Amino acid sequence: MSRAPNYEFQEWWNKQREKNHELFTNDSNNPNNGFLTVEICSPNPDRTAEKDRARSARQLSWVCLLRFQQLANSLAWITNASILLLRTANRRISSADSPSDSSASRLYRIIKFFLFLVVLLLCVELAAYFKGWHFSPPSVVSAEAAVELVYAKWLEIRADYLAPPLQSLANVCIVLFLIQSVDRVVLMLGCFWIKFRRVKPTATMEYPVGRVEGENVEDYPMVLVQIPMCNEREVYQQSIAAVCIMDWPKERMLVQVLDDSDDLDVQLLIKAEVQKWQQRGVHILYRHRLIRTGYKAGNLKSAMSCDYVKKYEFVAIFDADFQPVPDFLKKTVPYFKGNDDLALVQTRWAFVNKDENLLTRLQNINLSFHFEVEQQVNSVFINFFGFNGTAGVWRIKALEECGGWLERTTVEDMDIAVRAHLCGWKFIYLNDVKCLCELPESYEAYKKQQHRWHSGPMQLFRLCFVDILRSKVSMAKKANLIFLFFLLRKLILPFYSFTLFCIILPLTMFLPEAQLPAWVVCYVPGIMSVLNILPAPRSFPFIVPYLLFENTMSVTKFNAMISGLFRFGSSYEWIVTKKLGRSSEADLVAYEKESDTLVEATSLLRSSSDSGLEELSKLEVTKKSVKTKRNRLYRKELALAFILLTASVRSLLSAQGIHFYFLLFQGVSFLVVGLDLIGEQVS
């Protein structure tokens, strides 16, 4: 490495030369310049100059040694940092993947082999590109060198043996894609018709808002309210409070807090909360199971086996993060009056944290379409839809007739809905009655939730397929259950989404004889995304991230579908979705105000320990236990990111514009998700 010139020394040297020239040299025109010229000679050598030169040599060696030491330290730091990075990545990958998820490990091995294959193919294509074979492919006859002959043979094998089956698989996926797109269009047309004709369920009666003097409480049916929960430290207060202040005669309502917590501190907190509301005159019970079998289904089944349940006609179910409005029962129970074949009244979810981050915004788009379109259209036209597991009211007679809660799947809500439908019961969905709840804000929690939601239906399909065929419902209802409800929306959708956009599309870049048209890659997905986002019009700026994120989630949904279909161990895992209790403080203040009026009406004295400030301070202490964690790494998403980015480089060589941009942006989307850079990192 060349050193910079020493300008300071050069300047000093020039000044010294000018000074000596003025002192010892006369003007050239002076005839006596020879006389005035003086030659000065030192009798002794200049020891100072030699000393400076020696010092400069030692300093130079010291500088070189210092540079070598810095270089060695840098190399050591880079080595240690690389080792630490690999260890951290391995630890975070291990913590992100469940050890019992055998289907995920199998899928990862397949994706890893696929990654190795596309990287190898990219190296071959780059070599061919620089040789000029990309523009004028060599043939076996005209090949001169051995490498050229091998590449010519590869072109023949690619065209004759590899491309045809890939094109056939692509055509099958395109047909499935079009069928699913037609289903989405039909659902949207049905939703438009409902909006245009203003079709909605009607109740034969209404309950007055608030308390009315002289009203007969016998006009109100007996309602059981259940709140199943498990280690819900962050949200137990707001859920219990929201249910306890509901506008319904207290002697006609019983609240069951079904606690499956294995944390003793959480058990004590929930039990204390229940005792507080008992002192305020609310009929509320605390139930805790010693053996947590069957997860939520086992919890509900155990609660329904109590003898006192026989006195109640309806049961309302709310998950721990749901906060029903005070008049929830008065808006839902009247629809059962005069409809003896009505089993379920389902209400819509509304999200308190839908604008918290990009992940919650994208979830809001999906769930808005689910409730606004799917649930509403199925309710109006066929009186059936999948129960959402919460924010609904069931007729207890219907639950008993169809066999009650069963522990055979992780989607007990869908299971009991299908069995009730096969028994001839009808469902009603109320789009204008909303129940507040919370969306998962971390990708880890969302991924586990989606795995359960997509593996459970495949478990259920295997178990109830024969029951559907043997049932007494019409052939149209059987066909709807088998082909639309299960196959098209639960199996075909994740299959073609993952296979078409994550496997076939990258392979067509390396096997150009098999092609995917631009309308499959860009135009049809764009139109479907616009349709999906219509129920949430404020989310239109996120239409491109939504399209990319849905394709990114296809690997999780595909893995879950395969896991449930073939009964892998991970399909039976139930992991409670992590909540944060975003609206706790504001809601608790409102609940305390409502409870004040409740106490006055029942003439009960509040103890000093029941003040709202104390409850808020207790909540603050519990909220401090939520700690921020570091983001994790998800190896399947990262491997697919490198596959798509590798394929985008190949598409750039062949100048495929739309395919290149789609592969590039989709690869970046997989990379962002694989690095856990979407959503919050919460413990």
XYZ file of C-alpha atoms in Angstrom:
683
model
C 0.000 0.000 0.000
C 1.554 3.360 -1.084
C 1.935 6.018 1.583
C 0.663 9.558 1.165
C 3.374 12.212 0.353
C 4.603 14.368 3.228
C 3.579 17.850 2.044
C 4.668 19.502 5.306
C 8.273 18.310 4.922
C 8.311 19.350 1.251
C 7.167 22.858 2.113
C 9.841 23.218 4.809
C 12.508 21.989 2.392
C 11.527 24.539 -0.255
C 11.708 27.413 2.236
C 15.192 26.356 3.342
C 16.438 26.249 -0.232
C 15.133 29.775 -0.917
C 16.742 31.092 2.258
C 20.158 29.602 1.455
C 19.944 30.901 -2.079
C 19.415 34.506 -0.877
C 22.265 34.374 1.666
C 25.053 32.716 -0.277
C 24.289 33.457 -3.912
C 24.407 36.904 -5.642
C 22.551 37.987 -8.709
C 24.004 36.560 -11.906
C 24.493 40.058 -13.363
C 26.858 41.023 -10.559
C 30.499 40.777 -11.824
C 31.750 40.076 -8.329
C 29.483 37.084 -7.734
C 32.432 34.760 -7.838
C 34.131 36.770 -5.120
C 31.067 36.895 -2.937
C 30.368 33.193 -3.286
C 31.332 31.474 -0.081
C 31.658 27.702 0.305
C 30.967 26.495 3.773
C 32.102 23.045 4.819
C 31.471 21.492 8.178
C 34.471 19.770 9.672
C 32.258 17.275 11.504
C 29.514 15.065 9.985
C 25.835 15.944 10.650
C 24.945 13.562 13.508
C 21.420 14.992 13.801
C 20.477 14.006 10.234
C 21.763 10.466 10.769
C 19.831 10.292 14.029
C 16.631 11.478 12.323
C 17.094 8.903 9.575
C 17.629 6.135 12.138
C 14.606 7.298 14.093
C 12.517 7.331 10.907
C 13.543 3.729 10.125
C 12.578 2.543 13.601
C 9.265 4.394 13.395
C 8.569 2.831 10.031
C 9.168 -0.654 11.452
C 6.952 0.172 14.416
C 4.205 1.372 12.085
C 4.496 -1.829 10.050
C 4.316 -3.948 13.181
C 1.310 -1.936 14.344
C -0.389 -2.443 10.982
C 0.254 -6.184 11.123
C -1.108 -6.330 14.658
C -4.237 -4.426 13.651
C -4.707 -6.748 10.689
C -4.339 -9.809 12.934
C -6.807 -8.364 15.432
C -9.259 -7.630 12.613
C -8.999 -11.176 11.281
C -9.475 -12.587 14.768
C -12.505 -10.333 15.336
C -14.042 -11.347 12.000
C -13.489 -15.022 12.812
C -15.001 -14.722 16.293
C -17.907 -12.670 14.967
C -18.590 -15.254 12.243
C -18.538 -18.103 14.753
C -20.800 -16.150 17.119
C -23.144 -15.316 14.238
C -23.376 -18.972 13.211
C -23.998 -20.087 16.794
C -26.639 -17.402 17.319
C -28.310 -18.243 14.013
C -28.332 -21.935 14.875
C -29.767 -21.216 18.339
C -32.484 -18.936 16.965
C -33.349 -21.381 14.205
C -33.585 -24.172 16.773
C -35.837 -22.071 19.000
C -38.047 -21.098 16.065
C -38.722 -24.656 14.883
C -40.558 -27.149 17.031
C -38.493 -30.274 17.674
C -41.560 -32.498 17.289
C -42.503 -31.050 13.914
C -41.357 -33.929 11.728
C -43.251 -32.664 8.694
C -41.450 -29.316 8.920
C -38.045 -31.016 9.016
C -38.970 -33.148 6.000
C -40.166 -30.103 4.108
C -37.014 -28.216 5.027
C -34.811 -31.001 3.694
C -36.722 -30.916 0.406
C -36.410 -27.129 0.191
C -32.697 -27.326 1.032
C -32.135 -29.846 -1.777
C -34.124 -27.597 -4.096
C -31.907 -24.652 -3.105
C -28.750 -26.619 -3.866
C -30.217 -27.603 -7.239
C -31.127 -24.066 -8.337
C -27.736 -22.691 -7.256
C -26.020 -25.395 -9.309
C -28.242 -24.640 -12.301
C -27.513 -20.924 -11.956
C -23.769 -21.603 -12.092
C -24.259 -23.653 -15.270
C -26.373 -20.919 -16.854
C -23.873 -18.198 -15.913
C -21.052 -20.166 -17.534
C -23.187 -20.680 -20.636
C -24.071 -16.992 -20.687
C -20.442 -15.853 -20.692
C -19.651 -18.462 -23.363
C -22.390 -17.023 -25.543
C -24.402 -20.271 -25.532
C -27.361 -18.494 -24.008
C -27.987 -16.660 -27.305
C -26.903 -19.418 -29.727
C -27.331 -22.788 -27.978
C -24.937 -25.469 -29.207
C -26.169 -28.763 -30.598
C -24.721 -32.222 -30.096
C -23.642 -32.365 -33.755
C -21.909 -28.982 -33.820
C -20.281 -29.271 -30.373
C -16.493 -29.184 -30.450
C -15.269 -29.096 -26.842
C -16.317 -31.600 -24.205
C -17.926 -28.898 -22.059
C -19.946 -27.696 -25.013
C -21.084 -31.265 -25.689
C -22.197 -31.708 -22.070
C -24.203 -28.486 -22.192
C -25.819 -29.542 -25.479
C -26.801 -32.888 -23.902
C -28.250 -30.996 -20.917
C -30.402 -28.923 -23.271
C -31.791 -32.084 -24.867
C -32.550 -33.715 -21.505
C -34.144 -30.513 -20.272
C -36.408 -30.197 -23.283
C -37.372 -33.871 -23.671
C -37.621 -35.215 -20.106
C -37.743 -32.445 -17.497
C -39.838 -29.657 -18.995
C -42.937 -31.740 -20.023
C -43.794 -33.052 -16.507
C -43.096 -29.615 -15.024
C -45.418 -28.021 -17.580
C -48.109 -30.612 -16.785
C -47.845 -29.869 -13.051
C -47.967 -26.150 -13.810
C -51.125 -26.617 -15.894
C -52.807 -28.541 -13.064
C -51.943 -25.788 -10.577
C -53.172 -23.123 -13.000
C -56.532 -24.907 -13.287
C -56.811 -25.127 -9.484
C -55.827 -21.476 -9.241
C -58.582 -20.488 -11.676
C -61.185 -22.600 -9.859
C -60.293 -20.986 -6.552
C -60.358 -17.548 -8.192
C -63.852 -18.238 -9.559
C -64.931 -19.205 -6.034
C -63.629 -15.859 -4.736
C -65.445 -13.974 -7.491
C -68.727 -15.796 -6.738
C -68.372 -14.974 -3.033
C -67.798 -11.299 -3.863
C -70.831 -11.237 -6.156
C -72.908 -12.738 -3.359
C -71.628 -10.084 -0.961
C -72.468 -7.308 -3.446
C -75.976 -8.733 -3.825
C -76.435 -8.781 -0.036
C -75.281 -5.174 0.206
C -77.418 -4.047 -2.731
C -80.580 -5.773 -1.479
C -79.770 -4.966 2.164
C -80.344 -8.556 3.196
C -79.712 -9.362 6.837
C -81.249 -11.608 9.494
C -84.261 -10.279 11.393
C -85.321 -11.035 14.933
C -88.942 -11.506 15.901
C -88.496 -9.489 19.092
C -86.184 -6.977 20.781
C -85.102 -6.441 24.338
C -85.137 -2.901 25.732
C -81.792 -1.194 26.275
C -80.878 -0.817 29.939
C -83.027 -1.570 32.941
C -86.794 -1.085 32.654
C -88.935 -0.755 35.766
C -91.534 -3.437 36.138
C -90.105 -5.735 33.477
C -90.543 -9.462 33.965
C -87.181 -11.221 34.245
C -88.883 -14.451 33.202
C -88.939 -13.062 29.667
C -85.164 -13.427 29.594
C -83.936 -16.970 28.957
C -81.249 -18.527 31.127
C -77.829 -17.909 29.582
C -74.534 -19.533 30.503
C -71.411 -17.495 29.665
C -68.100 -19.346 29.392
C -64.600 -17.820 29.308
C -62.013 -20.540 28.604
C -58.464 -19.384 29.286
C -54.963 -20.708 29.881
C -52.185 -18.591 31.417
C -53.862 -15.394 30.213
C -52.035 -13.019 32.556
C -52.323 -10.004 30.255
C -56.044 -10.106 29.408
C -57.949 -11.961 32.125
C -59.132 -8.780 33.871
C -60.636 -7.084 30.841
C -62.367 -10.237 29.583
C -63.960 -11.038 32.945
C -64.964 -7.422 33.499
C -66.507 -7.092 30.022
C -68.663 -10.178 30.590
C -69.696 -9.257 34.128
C -71.092 -5.838 33.134
C -73.233 -7.183 30.290
C -76.782 -5.828 30.236
C -78.695 -8.961 31.220
C -80.599 -9.808 34.424
C -77.992 -11.169 36.812
C -80.299 -13.872 38.141
C -80.723 -15.149 34.566
C -76.997 -15.373 33.760
C -74.116 -17.450 35.097
C -70.470 -16.799 34.196
C -68.015 -19.704 34.148
C -64.320 -18.815 34.173
C -62.697 -21.996 32.856
C -59.057 -21.725 33.825
C -56.542 -24.244 32.490
C -53.512 -22.289 33.715
C -50.506 -24.211 34.979
C -48.971 -21.041 36.465
C -49.917 -20.805 40.145
C -49.572 -17.007 40.225
C -51.968 -16.642 37.285
C -54.431 -19.001 38.967
C -54.423 -16.883 42.124
C -54.879 -13.652 40.172
C -57.834 -15.020 38.198
C -59.414 -16.501 41.323
C -59.087 -13.143 43.115
C -60.690 -11.394 40.137
C -63.624 -13.814 40.241
C -64.081 -13.284 43.995
C -64.116 -9.534 43.451
C -67.022 -9.766 41.031
C -68.814 -12.254 43.279
C -68.786 -9.603 46.016
C -70.437 -7.231 43.556
C -73.402 -9.520 43.069
C -72.427 -11.220 39.820
C -73.160 -14.936 39.483
C -69.684 -16.080 38.506
C -67.777 -19.315 39.183
C -64.119 -20.261 38.918
C -63.269 -23.721 37.556
C -59.780 -25.167 37.262
C -58.887 -28.590 35.901
C -56.041 -30.485 37.487
C -55.441 -32.522 34.327
C -55.469 -30.464 31.145
C -56.586 -33.012 28.537
C -58.138 -32.105 25.222
C -57.051 -28.467 25.447
C -59.955 -26.064 24.856
C -62.385 -28.814 23.791
C -61.674 -30.752 26.976
C -62.120 -27.593 29.032
C -65.528 -26.813 27.507
C -66.615 -30.444 27.697
C -65.777 -30.564 31.396
C -67.730 -27.364 32.071
C -70.828 -28.575 30.191
C -70.940 -31.749 32.282
C -71.953 -29.825 35.436
C -75.457 -30.585 36.733
C -76.538 -26.949 36.980
C -75.986 -26.464 33.231
C -79.300 -28.256 32.610
C -81.142 -25.139 33.835
C -79.716 -23.005 31.021
C -80.994 -22.748 27.462
C -78.109 -20.940 25.718
C -74.354 -20.695 26.148
C -72.197 -17.760 25.012
C -68.473 -18.421 24.545
C -65.714 -15.795 24.668
C -61.977 -16.366 24.436
C -59.813 -14.611 26.996
C -58.929 -11.647 24.772
C -62.538 -10.910 23.698
C -64.502 -8.009 25.098
C -68.237 -8.152 24.249
C -70.283 -4.971 24.284
C -72.714 -4.618 27.225
C -75.791 -5.304 25.058
C -74.241 -8.340 23.329
C -76.810 -10.823 24.641
C -79.719 -8.496 23.915
C -78.562 -8.264 20.286
C -78.030 -11.999 19.756
C -80.465 -14.028 21.891
C -83.665 -12.621 20.236
C -82.800 -14.402 16.965
C -83.456 -17.755 18.653
C -87.056 -16.744 19.401
C -89.315 -18.539 16.937
C -86.365 -20.282 15.198
C -86.369 -23.679 16.826
C -83.929 -25.068 14.251
C -81.356 -22.325 14.893
C -78.253 -23.600 16.679
C -75.722 -20.752 16.500
C -75.599 -16.968 16.296
C -72.086 -15.833 15.370
C -70.930 -12.207 15.606
C -68.097 -10.378 13.883
C -64.657 -9.774 15.330
C -63.291 -6.229 15.625
C -59.622 -5.682 16.379
C -58.245 -3.210 18.897
C -54.703 -3.391 17.471
C -55.274 -3.688 13.715
C -53.044 -0.634 13.081
C -50.275 -1.667 15.487
C -47.787 -2.851 12.830
C -47.616 -4.210 9.289
C -48.385 -7.754 10.410
C -51.647 -6.772 12.131
C -52.676 -4.665 9.111
C -52.238 -7.655 6.801
C -54.159 -9.917 9.193
C -56.978 -7.390 9.281
C -57.301 -7.631 5.466
C -57.614 -11.416 5.600
C -60.074 -11.536 8.477
C -62.189 -8.693 7.085
C -62.714 -10.727 3.911
C -63.463 -13.829 5.992
C -66.206 -12.164 8.033
C -67.581 -9.644 5.548
C -67.689 -12.041 2.590
C -67.289 -15.725 3.460
C -69.269 -15.830 6.703
C -71.992 -13.482 5.542
C -72.560 -15.137 2.138
C -72.602 -18.661 3.582
C -75.000 -17.560 6.316
C -77.484 -15.953 3.919
C -77.469 -18.585 1.170
C -76.860 -21.935 2.927
C -77.289 -21.176 6.673
C -73.914 -22.767 7.433
C -70.382 -21.613 8.127
C -67.517 -22.629 10.365
C -67.925 -21.562 13.976
C -65.096 -19.223 14.955
C -64.751 -20.674 18.443
C -65.683 -17.470 20.240
C -68.040 -14.452 20.183
C -71.010 -16.725 19.475
C -74.135 -18.005 21.241
C -75.132 -21.684 21.003
C -78.391 -23.414 21.788
C -77.376 -26.002 24.383
C -79.866 -28.508 22.970
C -78.046 -28.391 19.614
C -74.686 -29.010 21.286
C -76.053 -32.044 23.097
C -77.807 -33.452 20.042
C -74.686 -33.396 17.838
C -72.519 -35.061 20.487
C -71.067 -32.135 22.416
C -67.454 -31.035 22.441
C -64.993 -33.651 21.191
C -61.233 -33.712 21.762
C -60.301 -35.381 18.474
C -58.958 -32.302 16.640
C -57.387 -28.924 17.371
C -60.307 -27.154 15.636
C -63.064 -28.158 18.021
C -65.142 -25.168 16.888
C -65.209 -26.309 13.240
C -65.791 -29.893 14.354
C -68.940 -29.120 16.327
C -70.213 -26.799 13.585
C -69.924 -29.526 10.926
C -71.636 -32.103 13.165
C -74.468 -29.697 13.981
C -74.913 -28.928 10.281
C -75.129 -32.648 9.477
C -77.839 -32.945 12.149
C -79.945 -30.342 10.332
C -79.299 -27.270 12.499
C -78.993 -23.774 11.002
C -76.586 -20.908 11.701
C -76.940 -17.104 11.567
C -74.120 -14.585 11.208
C -74.575 -10.975 12.429
C -72.192 -8.666 10.608
C -73.330 -5.547 12.480
C -72.676 -6.949 15.975
C -68.973 -6.698 16.762
C -66.869 -8.092 19.561
C -63.485 -6.550 20.326
C -60.445 -8.809 20.357
C -56.703 -8.768 19.768
C -54.584 -9.856 16.800
C -51.216 -11.587 17.321
C -48.497 -8.968 16.903
C -45.471 -11.228 16.494
C -44.773 -13.477 13.537
C -43.995 -16.359 15.856
C -47.465 -16.245 17.451
C -49.171 -15.709 14.095
C -47.318 -18.626 12.505
C -48.338 -21.009 15.300
C -51.933 -19.828 15.066
C -52.028 -20.368 11.290
C -50.466 -23.813 11.663
C -53.291 -24.856 13.991
C -55.957 -23.272 11.788
C -54.743 -25.145 8.679
C -53.743 -28.512 10.137
C -56.949 -28.969 12.157
C -59.349 -28.884 9.155
C -57.394 -31.684 7.485
C -57.642 -33.778 10.671
C -61.371 -33.117 10.735
C -61.807 -33.931 7.035
C -60.285 -37.380 7.529
C -62.503 -38.044 10.536
C -65.842 -36.800 9.224
C -65.613 -37.679 5.516
C -67.558 -40.920 5.942
C -70.059 -39.206 8.274
C -70.745 -36.593 5.595
C -71.447 -39.282 3.002
C -73.770 -41.185 5.393
C -75.618 -38.121 6.681
C -79.220 -37.355 5.749
C -78.564 -33.828 4.460
C -79.096 -33.026 0.778
C -76.520 -33.822 -1.895
C -75.963 -30.095 -2.413
C -74.943 -29.662 1.238
C -72.686 -32.721 1.060
C -71.007 -31.367 -2.083
C -70.561 -27.949 -0.444
C -68.923 -29.501 2.617
C -66.592 -31.817 0.712
C -65.598 -29.807 -2.363
C -65.887 -26.173 -1.252
C -65.582 -26.084 2.539
C -62.781 -28.649 2.888
C -61.064 -29.429 -0.419
C -61.058 -26.085 -2.230
C -60.597 -23.654 0.684
C -58.598 -25.791 3.108
C -56.529 -28.145 0.891
C -56.278 -26.836 -2.666
C -55.599 -23.214 -1.744
C -52.371 -23.817 0.265
C -51.285 -26.570 -2.163
C -51.363 -24.555 -5.377
C -50.214 -21.337 -3.695
C -47.005 -22.934 -2.425
C -46.393 -25.231 -5.393
C -47.103 -22.690 -8.114
C -45.311 -19.610 -6.793
C -42.528 -21.149 -4.667
C -41.585 -24.278 -6.656
C -42.844 -24.232 -10.243
C -42.145 -20.559 -10.983
C -38.443 -20.683 -9.935
C -37.963 -23.952 -11.855
C -39.388 -22.484 -15.059
C -36.551 -19.968 -14.987
C -34.044 -22.833 -15.309
C -36.284 -24.960 -17.551
C -37.537 -22.298 -19.973
C -39.277 -24.909 -22.130
C -41.953 -24.970 -19.385
C -43.578 -21.574 -19.033
C -45.946 -19.733 -16.746
C -47.911 -16.985 -18.528
C -47.642 -13.449 -17.240
C -51.350 -13.362 -16.356
C -50.812 -16.248 -13.922
C -47.854 -14.550 -12.262
C -49.140 -11.001 -12.127
C -52.600 -10.125 -13.400
C -54.877 -12.743 -11.822
C -53.152 -12.562 -8.393
C -53.420 -8.776 -8.576
C -57.151 -8.922 -9.305
C -57.717 -11.439 -6.497
C -55.809 -9.206 -4.089
C -58.015 -6.254 -5.024
C -61.124 -8.358 -4.344
C -59.747 -9.533 -1.010
C -58.966 -6.008 0.112
C -62.370 -4.508 -0.788
C -63.932 -5.284 2.635
C -61.109 -3.249 4.213
C -60.829 -0.238 1.845
C -58.503 1.689 4.178
C -55.888 -1.007 3.582
C -55.502 -0.332 -0.164
C -51.979 1.155 0.274
C -50.879 -2.286 1.534
C -52.144 -4.282 -1.432
C -48.663 -5.204 -2.733
C -47.310 -6.262 0.705
C -50.529 -8.236 1.202
C -50.057 -10.168 -2.057
C -46.419 -10.946 -1.273
C -47.128 -11.849 2.355
C -49.914 -14.268 1.407
C -47.523 -16.123 -0.879
C -44.921 -16.073 1.897
C -47.348 -17.639 4.372
C -48.097 -20.414 1.870
C -45.122 -22.443 3.118
C -46.550 -22.470 6.674
C -50.060 -23.274 5.471
C -48.836 -25.994 3.106
C -46.762 -27.601 5.855
C -49.736 -27.458 8.248
C -52.074 -28.953 5.640
C -49.699 -31.861 4.962
C -49.187 -32.334 8.714
C -52.922 -32.592 9.380
C -53.655 -34.735 6.338
C -51.040 -37.372 7.166
C -51.384 -37.135 10.974
C -47.895 -35.938 11.824
C -47.168 -35.138 15.474
C -47.185 -31.362 15.057
C -50.809 -31.387 13.861
C -52.019 -32.226 17.391
C -50.086 -29.476 19.156
C -52.124 -26.685 20.722
C -50.169 -23.539 21.556
C -52.101 -20.657 23.088
C -51.773 -17.517 20.959
C -49.822 -14.875 22.851
C -51.777 -11.738 23.796
C -50.600 -8.384 25.066
C -53.768 -6.733 26.380
C -53.331 -3.536 24.386
C -56.521 -1.836 25.578
C -56.355 -2.877 29.207
C -55.999 0.469 30.998
C -58.729 2.354 29.155
C -61.125 -0.568 29.316
C -60.562 -1.167 33.019
C -61.437 2.436 33.809
C -64.672 2.052 31.852
C -65.404 -1.282 33.516
C -64.863 0.228 36.943
C -67.387 2.977 36.176
C -69.899 0.411 35.010
C -69.298 -1.719 38.070
C -69.992 1.294 40.321
C -73.537 1.504 39.001
C -73.819 -2.271 39.352
C -72.923 -2.086 43.028
C -75.458 0.692 43.663
C -78.204 -1.268 41.955
C -77.584 -4.374 44.053
C -77.040 -2.349 47.273
C -73.693 -3.937 47.940
C -70.821 -2.137 49.611
C -67.494 -2.156 47.856
C -64.483 -2.977 49.951
C -61.568 -0.585 49.956
C -59.413 -3.168 48.207
C -61.633 -3.033 45.117
C -60.672 0.445 43.961
C -59.986 1.017 40.297
C -56.586 2.512 41.023
C -55.475 -0.645 42.779
C -56.625 -2.766 39.853
C -54.763 -0.549 37.424
C -51.583 -0.711 39.494
C -51.896 -4.496 39.656
C -52.231 -4.604 35.884
C -49.162 -2.430 35.470
C -47.168 -4.875 37.600
C -48.318 -7.794 35.479
C -47.603 -5.941 32.244
C -43.993 -5.374 33.349
C -43.465 -9.117 33.108
C -43.768 -8.881 29.320
C -40.194 -8.637 28.119
C -38.846 -7.884 24.696
C -36.944 -10.723 23.061
C -34.638 -10.960 20.091
C -35.975 -11.916 16.731
C -35.684 -15.494 15.535
C -34.627 -17.001 12.233
C -36.937 -19.240 10.217
C -34.948 -21.572 8.028
C -37.673 -22.619 5.553
C -38.470 -19.000 4.753
C -34.776 -18.118 4.432
C -34.092 -21.070 2.128
C -37.041 -20.132 -0.078
C -35.829 -16.530 -0.128
C -32.466 -17.616 -1.585
C -34.245 -19.900 -4.082
C -36.422 -17.068 -5.369
C -33.548 -14.571 -5.472
C -31.420 -17.110 -7.362
C -34.264 -17.615 -9.841
C -34.587 -13.829 -10.233
C -30.916 -13.669 -11.311
C -31.622 -16.359 -13.906
C -34.698 -14.488 -15.160
C -32.568 -11.350 -15.465
C -30.228 -13.196 -17.854
C -33.167 -14.103 -20.098
C -34.721 -10.605 -19.812
C -38.087 -11.743 -18.399
C -39.419 -8.509 -16.944
C -42.552 -9.449 -14.998
C -41.099 -12.740 -13.773
C -37.908 -10.999 -12.616
C -39.704 -8.339 -10.589
C -42.101 -10.859 -9.050
C -39.280 -13.232 -8.070
C -37.183 -10.362 -6.716
C -39.923 -8.842 -4.554
C -41.196 -12.242 -3.443
C -37.658 -13.274 -2.491
C -37.203 -10.093 -0.467
C -40.556 -10.772 1.220
C -39.420 -14.271 2.232
C -36.133 -12.801 3.460
C -37.883 -10.215 5.645
C -40.153 -12.848 7.172
C -37.307 -15.357 7.581
C -35.287 -12.793 9.520
C -38.355 -12.083 11.709
C -38.413 -8.425 10.700
C -42.206 -8.275 10.428
C -44.291 -7.698 13.532
C -43.136 -7.302 17.104
C -40.659 -9.432 19.034
C -42.415 -10.283 22.268
C -41.816 -13.066 24.743
